Structures are given as structure tokens and as C-alpha cells.
mmCIF file of C-alpha atoms in Angstrom:
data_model
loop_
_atom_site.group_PDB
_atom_site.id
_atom_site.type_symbol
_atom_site.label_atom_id
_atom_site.label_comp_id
_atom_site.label_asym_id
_atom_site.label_seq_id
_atom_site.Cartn_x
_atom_site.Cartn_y
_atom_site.Cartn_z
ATOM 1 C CA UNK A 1 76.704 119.587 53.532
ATOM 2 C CA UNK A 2 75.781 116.662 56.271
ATOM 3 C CA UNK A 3 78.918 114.927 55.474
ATOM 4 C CA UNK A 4 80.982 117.562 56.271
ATOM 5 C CA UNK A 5 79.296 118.656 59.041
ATOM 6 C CA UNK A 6 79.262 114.854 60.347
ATOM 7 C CA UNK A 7 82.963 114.842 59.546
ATOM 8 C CA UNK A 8 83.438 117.820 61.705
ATOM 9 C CA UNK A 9 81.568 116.678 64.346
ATOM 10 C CA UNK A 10 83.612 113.487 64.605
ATOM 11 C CA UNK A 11 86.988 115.188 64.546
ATOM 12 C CA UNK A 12 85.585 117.374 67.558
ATOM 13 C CA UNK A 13 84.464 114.033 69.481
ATOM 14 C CA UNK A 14 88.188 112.753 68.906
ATOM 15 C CA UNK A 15 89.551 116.120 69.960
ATOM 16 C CA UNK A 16 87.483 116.097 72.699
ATOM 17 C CA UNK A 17 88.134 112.308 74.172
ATOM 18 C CA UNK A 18 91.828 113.508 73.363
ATOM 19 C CA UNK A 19 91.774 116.466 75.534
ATOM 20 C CA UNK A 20 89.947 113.924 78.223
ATOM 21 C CA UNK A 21 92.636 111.507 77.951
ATOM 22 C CA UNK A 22 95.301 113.905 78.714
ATOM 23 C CA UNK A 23 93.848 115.599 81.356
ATOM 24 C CA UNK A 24 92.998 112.177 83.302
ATOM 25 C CA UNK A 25 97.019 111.195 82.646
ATOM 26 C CA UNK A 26 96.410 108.248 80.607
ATOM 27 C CA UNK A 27 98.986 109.754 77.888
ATOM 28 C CA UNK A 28 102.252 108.537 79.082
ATOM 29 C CA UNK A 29 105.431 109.947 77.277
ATOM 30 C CA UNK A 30 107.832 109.707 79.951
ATOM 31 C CA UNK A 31 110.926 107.754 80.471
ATOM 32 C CA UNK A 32 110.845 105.072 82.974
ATOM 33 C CA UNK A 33 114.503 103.627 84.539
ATOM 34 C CA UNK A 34 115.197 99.768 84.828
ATOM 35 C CA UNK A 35 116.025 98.272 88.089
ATOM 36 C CA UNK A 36 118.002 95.233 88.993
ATOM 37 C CA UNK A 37 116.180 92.214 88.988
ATOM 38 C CA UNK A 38 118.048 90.822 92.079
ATOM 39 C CA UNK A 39 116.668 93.563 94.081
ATOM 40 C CA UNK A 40 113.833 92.833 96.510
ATOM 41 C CA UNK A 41 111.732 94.367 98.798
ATOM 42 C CA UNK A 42 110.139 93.054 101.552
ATOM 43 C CA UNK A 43 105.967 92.446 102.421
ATOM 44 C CA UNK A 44 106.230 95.776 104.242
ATOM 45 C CA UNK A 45 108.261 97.470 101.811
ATOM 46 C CA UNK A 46 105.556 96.118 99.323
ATOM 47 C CA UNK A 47 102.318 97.071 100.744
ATOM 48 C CA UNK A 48 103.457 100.699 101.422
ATOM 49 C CA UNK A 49 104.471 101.178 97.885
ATOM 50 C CA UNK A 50 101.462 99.172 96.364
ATOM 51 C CA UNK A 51 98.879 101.107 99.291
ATOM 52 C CA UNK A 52 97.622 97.659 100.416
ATOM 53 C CA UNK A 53 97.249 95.762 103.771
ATOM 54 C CA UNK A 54 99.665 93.035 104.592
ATOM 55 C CA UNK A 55 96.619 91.030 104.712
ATOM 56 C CA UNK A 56 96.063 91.369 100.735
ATOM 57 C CA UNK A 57 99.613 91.126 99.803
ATOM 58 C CA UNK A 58 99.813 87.805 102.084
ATOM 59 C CA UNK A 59 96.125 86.747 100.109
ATOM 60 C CA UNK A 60 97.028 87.805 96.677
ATOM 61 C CA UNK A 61 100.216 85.408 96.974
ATOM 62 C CA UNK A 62 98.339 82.427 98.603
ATOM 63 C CA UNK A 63 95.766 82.479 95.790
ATOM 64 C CA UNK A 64 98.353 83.157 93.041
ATOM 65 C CA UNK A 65 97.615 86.477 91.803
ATOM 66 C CA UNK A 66 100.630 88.270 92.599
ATOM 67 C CA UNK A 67 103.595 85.906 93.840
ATOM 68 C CA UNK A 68 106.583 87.493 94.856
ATOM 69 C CA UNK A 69 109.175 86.843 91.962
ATOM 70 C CA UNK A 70 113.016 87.511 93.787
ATOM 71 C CA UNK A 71 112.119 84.864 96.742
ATOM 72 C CA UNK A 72 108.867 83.458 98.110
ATOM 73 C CA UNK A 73 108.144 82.354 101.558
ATOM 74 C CA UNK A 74 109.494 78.275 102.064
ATOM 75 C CA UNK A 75 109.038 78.175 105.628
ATOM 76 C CA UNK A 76 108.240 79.443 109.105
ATOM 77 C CA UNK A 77 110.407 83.049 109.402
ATOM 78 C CA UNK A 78 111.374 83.227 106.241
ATOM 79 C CA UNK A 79 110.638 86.763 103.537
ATOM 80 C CA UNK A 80 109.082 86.749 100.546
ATOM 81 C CA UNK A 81 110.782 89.460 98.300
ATOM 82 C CA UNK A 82 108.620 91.432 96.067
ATOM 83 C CA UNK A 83 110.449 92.809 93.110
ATOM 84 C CA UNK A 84 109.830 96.115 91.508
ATOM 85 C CA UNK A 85 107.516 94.632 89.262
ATOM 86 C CA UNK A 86 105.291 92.849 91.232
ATOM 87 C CA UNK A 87 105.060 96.409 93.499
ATOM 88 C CA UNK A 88 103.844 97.889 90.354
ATOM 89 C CA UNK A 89 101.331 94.852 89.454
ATOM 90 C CA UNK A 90 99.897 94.990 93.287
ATOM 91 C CA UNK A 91 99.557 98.648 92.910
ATOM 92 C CA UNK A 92 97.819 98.630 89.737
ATOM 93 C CA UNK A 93 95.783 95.192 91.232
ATOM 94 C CA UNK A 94 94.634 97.697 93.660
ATOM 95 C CA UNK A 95 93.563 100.561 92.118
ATOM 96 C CA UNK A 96 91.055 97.933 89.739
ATOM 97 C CA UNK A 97 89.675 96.376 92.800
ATOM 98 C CA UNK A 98 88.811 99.912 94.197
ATOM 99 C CA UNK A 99 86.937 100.946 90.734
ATOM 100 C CA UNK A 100 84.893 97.516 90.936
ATOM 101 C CA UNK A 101 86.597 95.314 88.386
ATOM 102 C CA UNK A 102 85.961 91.879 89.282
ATOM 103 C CA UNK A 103 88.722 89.801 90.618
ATOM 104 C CA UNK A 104 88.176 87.277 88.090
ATOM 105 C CA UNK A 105 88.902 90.345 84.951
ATOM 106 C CA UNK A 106 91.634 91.488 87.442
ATOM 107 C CA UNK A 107 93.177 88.225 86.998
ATOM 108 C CA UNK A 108 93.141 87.905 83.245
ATOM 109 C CA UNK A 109 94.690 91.301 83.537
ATOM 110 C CA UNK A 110 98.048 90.342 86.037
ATOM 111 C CA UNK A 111 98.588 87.227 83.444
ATOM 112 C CA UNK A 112 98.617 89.359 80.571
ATOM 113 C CA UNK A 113 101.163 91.940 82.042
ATOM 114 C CA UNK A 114 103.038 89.229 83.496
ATOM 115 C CA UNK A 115 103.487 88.243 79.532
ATOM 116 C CA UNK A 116 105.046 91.247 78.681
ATOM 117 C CA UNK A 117 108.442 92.860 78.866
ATOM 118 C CA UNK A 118 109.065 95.156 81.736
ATOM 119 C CA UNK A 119 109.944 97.781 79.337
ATOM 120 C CA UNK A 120 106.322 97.289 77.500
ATOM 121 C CA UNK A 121 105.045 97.432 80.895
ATOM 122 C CA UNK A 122 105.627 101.706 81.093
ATOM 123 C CA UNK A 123 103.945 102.152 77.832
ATOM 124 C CA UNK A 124 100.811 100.174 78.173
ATOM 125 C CA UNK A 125 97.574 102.171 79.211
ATOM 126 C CA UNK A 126 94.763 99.537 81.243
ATOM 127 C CA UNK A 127 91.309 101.091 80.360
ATOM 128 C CA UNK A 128 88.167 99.633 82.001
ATOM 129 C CA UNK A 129 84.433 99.996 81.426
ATOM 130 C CA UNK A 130 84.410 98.699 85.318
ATOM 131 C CA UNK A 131 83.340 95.072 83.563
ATOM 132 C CA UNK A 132 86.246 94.452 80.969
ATOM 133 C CA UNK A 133 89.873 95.486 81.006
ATOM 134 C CA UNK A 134 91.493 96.847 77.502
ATOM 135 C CA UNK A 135 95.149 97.118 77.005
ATOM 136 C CA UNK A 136 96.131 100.240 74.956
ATOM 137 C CA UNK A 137 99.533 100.691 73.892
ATOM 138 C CA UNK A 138 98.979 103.667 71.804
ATOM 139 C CA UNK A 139 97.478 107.371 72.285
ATOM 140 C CA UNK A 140 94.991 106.431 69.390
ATOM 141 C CA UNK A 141 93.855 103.246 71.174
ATOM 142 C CA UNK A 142 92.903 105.384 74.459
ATOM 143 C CA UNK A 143 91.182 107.864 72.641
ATOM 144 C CA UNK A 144 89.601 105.486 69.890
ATOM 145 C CA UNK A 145 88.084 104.094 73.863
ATOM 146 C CA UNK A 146 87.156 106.880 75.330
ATOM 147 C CA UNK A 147 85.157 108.329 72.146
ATOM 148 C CA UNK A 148 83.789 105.198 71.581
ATOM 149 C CA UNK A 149 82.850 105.505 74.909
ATOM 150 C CA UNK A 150 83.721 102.401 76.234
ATOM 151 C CA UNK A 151 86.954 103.427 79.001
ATOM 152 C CA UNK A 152 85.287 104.877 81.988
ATOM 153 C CA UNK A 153 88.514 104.959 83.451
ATOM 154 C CA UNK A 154 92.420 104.079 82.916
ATOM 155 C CA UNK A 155 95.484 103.694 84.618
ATOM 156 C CA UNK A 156 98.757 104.681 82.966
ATOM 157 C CA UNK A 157 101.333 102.085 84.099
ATOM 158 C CA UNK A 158 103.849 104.763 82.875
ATOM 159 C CA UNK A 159 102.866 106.862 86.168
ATOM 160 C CA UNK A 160 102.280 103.669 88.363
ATOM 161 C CA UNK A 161 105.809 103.196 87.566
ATOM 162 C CA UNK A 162 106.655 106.468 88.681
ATOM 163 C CA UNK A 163 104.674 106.788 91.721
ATOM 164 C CA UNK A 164 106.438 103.544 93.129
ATOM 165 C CA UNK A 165 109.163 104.503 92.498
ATOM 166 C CA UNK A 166 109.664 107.240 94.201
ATOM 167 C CA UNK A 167 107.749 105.533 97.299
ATOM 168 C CA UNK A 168 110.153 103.282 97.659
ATOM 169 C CA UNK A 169 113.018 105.589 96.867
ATOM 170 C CA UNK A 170 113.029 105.927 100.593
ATOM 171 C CA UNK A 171 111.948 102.376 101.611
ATOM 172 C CA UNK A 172 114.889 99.498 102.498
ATOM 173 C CA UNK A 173 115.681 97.199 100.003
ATOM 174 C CA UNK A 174 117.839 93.893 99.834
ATOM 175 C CA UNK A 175 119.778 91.711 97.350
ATOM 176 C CA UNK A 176 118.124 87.996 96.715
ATOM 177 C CA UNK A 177 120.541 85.925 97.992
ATOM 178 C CA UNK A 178 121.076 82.141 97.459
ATOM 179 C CA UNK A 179 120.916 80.575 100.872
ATOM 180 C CA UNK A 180 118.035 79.822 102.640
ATOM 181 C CA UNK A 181 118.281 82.253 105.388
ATOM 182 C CA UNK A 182 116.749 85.993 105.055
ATOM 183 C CA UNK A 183 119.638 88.223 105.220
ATOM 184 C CA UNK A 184 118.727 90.158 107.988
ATOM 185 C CA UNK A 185 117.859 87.025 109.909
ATOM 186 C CA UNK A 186 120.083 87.727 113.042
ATOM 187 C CA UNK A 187 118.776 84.289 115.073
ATOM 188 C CA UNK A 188 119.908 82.495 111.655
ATOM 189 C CA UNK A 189 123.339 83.718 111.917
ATOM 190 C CA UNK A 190 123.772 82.980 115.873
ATOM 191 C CA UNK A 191 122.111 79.075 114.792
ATOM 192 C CA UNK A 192 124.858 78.747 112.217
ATOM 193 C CA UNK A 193 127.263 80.548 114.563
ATOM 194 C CA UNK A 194 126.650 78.266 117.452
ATOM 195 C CA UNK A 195 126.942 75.223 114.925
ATOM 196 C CA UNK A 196 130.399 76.002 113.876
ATOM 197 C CA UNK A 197 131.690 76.738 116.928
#
């Protein structure tokens, strides 16, 4: 009679860390589109979408934790472009550094999802005990977690996705181009114009 009440009780405890799991939204079944990879957005563009000062996006790429990937800075007046990716990694960088994961467990974290495909990336749940960060890529990982007690809290990339997304949806964004000069560098042009004649 124990066993089967102990078997009951643990199917209730998985039910129950199930039900938790969906209401928090770390159950991501969505669909996610691709974007170009040529497509950029600017520091700006990036630290509205990610919800970070232009101070931390300029210190997270300085120190290597989030580079932008469609064009870095190489000089005075020139743009780093952030691609959609790296919005979604500083956004996600974010929300760990509010919940108290060190910046040192953060860091093993961006290397890891810089590892994996973008595609992977919208079906991956981050779970943290607010001292280690767990990958799930499964609805039985995030629920084995959270009954075993050890996820405090998670962040569905799935959703990050979504959320930037649609805030840059209304945001500008550019094509990388080859030259050196930022596209929309107007005293560029009137250098190059002058030059030529």
C-alpha cells in the first residue's frame, strides 16, 4: 500500500511542477521565423530591444560577452551592428543579471548558446537555481528541474525570441555592407564626394 501511495504522490509532484512550468511560460511550442543574417541593427536599436543601457551594450562588447556579429566598431564614428541574435543573447544576458546569476555563470551560458544553431536557440529553456544555469531542451527536462527542485526560475528563449521581435518590428534596421563607411554616414559620403570631385 506505501508503494502505491508513494507512486501517487510522485506523479502528483510531476503534475504539479508541470502545471508550474506552464504557467511561468517555460513550455515553448511556438514557431519562431528566421531572419537574414545580413541584417543589423544598430547600439540603439539593440539596447531598446534587449532593455539595456548603451552603457552595458558598449561594456558587454569591450569585455567580450556579447560582440556584435554583422559589423563591430573599427574606428572613431563607425556602428557596430547587432544581429538578431545577439539582441536575443543581450536580452536573455539581462534578464540573468537581474535574478543574480553571476557574470562569470552568465558567461559560460552566452558561449554555450553561441554553440548552437539559431534554430536550437527557440527551443532551449535556461533554468537557474540563481547559482548554476541548466539548459533544457525538453518539457521533461524543465519539469524533471522544477520537481527536483532545483530551477527557481527559467527563461524560455522561445518567447525571448518573440518579444524581440516584435520590439524591433518597429525599430530601423540596415543591411551589413562591405565598405568601411556606416551607411547612413552622410559626412562619409560628402569626404568621398569631395575626393572625386
Amino acid at each position: 500500500m506505501a508503494a502505491s501511495s508513494g507512486e501517487g504522490k510522485a506523479a502528483r509532484d510531476r503534475r504539479d511542477a508541470s502545471q508550474r512550468a506552464g504557467e511561468q511560460g517555460l513550455l515553448f511550442g511556438g514557431a519562431v521565423s528566421p531572419l537574414p543574417d545580413d541584417v543589423g541593427y544598430r547600439g540603439p536599436t539593440a539596447c531598446a530591444a534587449a532593455g539595456i543601457t548603451y552603457r552595458q551594450l558598449d561594456y558587454w562588447a569591450r569585455t567580450e560577452l556579447v560582440q556584435p556579429s554583422v559589423r563591430s566598431a573599427h574606428g572613431s564614428g563607425s556602428q557596430r551592428l547587432y544581429s538578431f541574435r545577439d539582441i536575443l543573447v543581450l536580452k536573455v544576458v539581462k534578464r540573468l543579471l537581474d535574478t543574480g546569476v553571476s557574470l562569470q555563470q552568465i558567461r559560460t551560458a552566452v558561449e554555450h548558446l553561441r554553440n548552437r544553431g539559431v534554430e536550437d536557440l527557440a527551443q532551449i529553456t535556461l533554468m537557474s537555481d540563481g547559482v548554476s544555469v541548466y539548459e533544457c531542451t525538453s518539457p521533461d527536462e524543465v519539469v524533471d528541474l522544477l520537481q527536483g527542485g532545483q530551477g527557481v526560475f527559467g527563461i524560455a528563449l522561445g518567447r525571448v525570441w518573440q518579444e524581440v521581435e516584435a520590439g524591433l518590428a518597429e525599430l530601423p534596421a540596415e543591411r551589413a555592407h562591405s565598405d568601411h563607411d556606416t551607411p547612413g554616414d552622410e559626412l562619409a559620403h560628402r569626404r568621398r564626394a569631395r575626393r572625386t570631385g
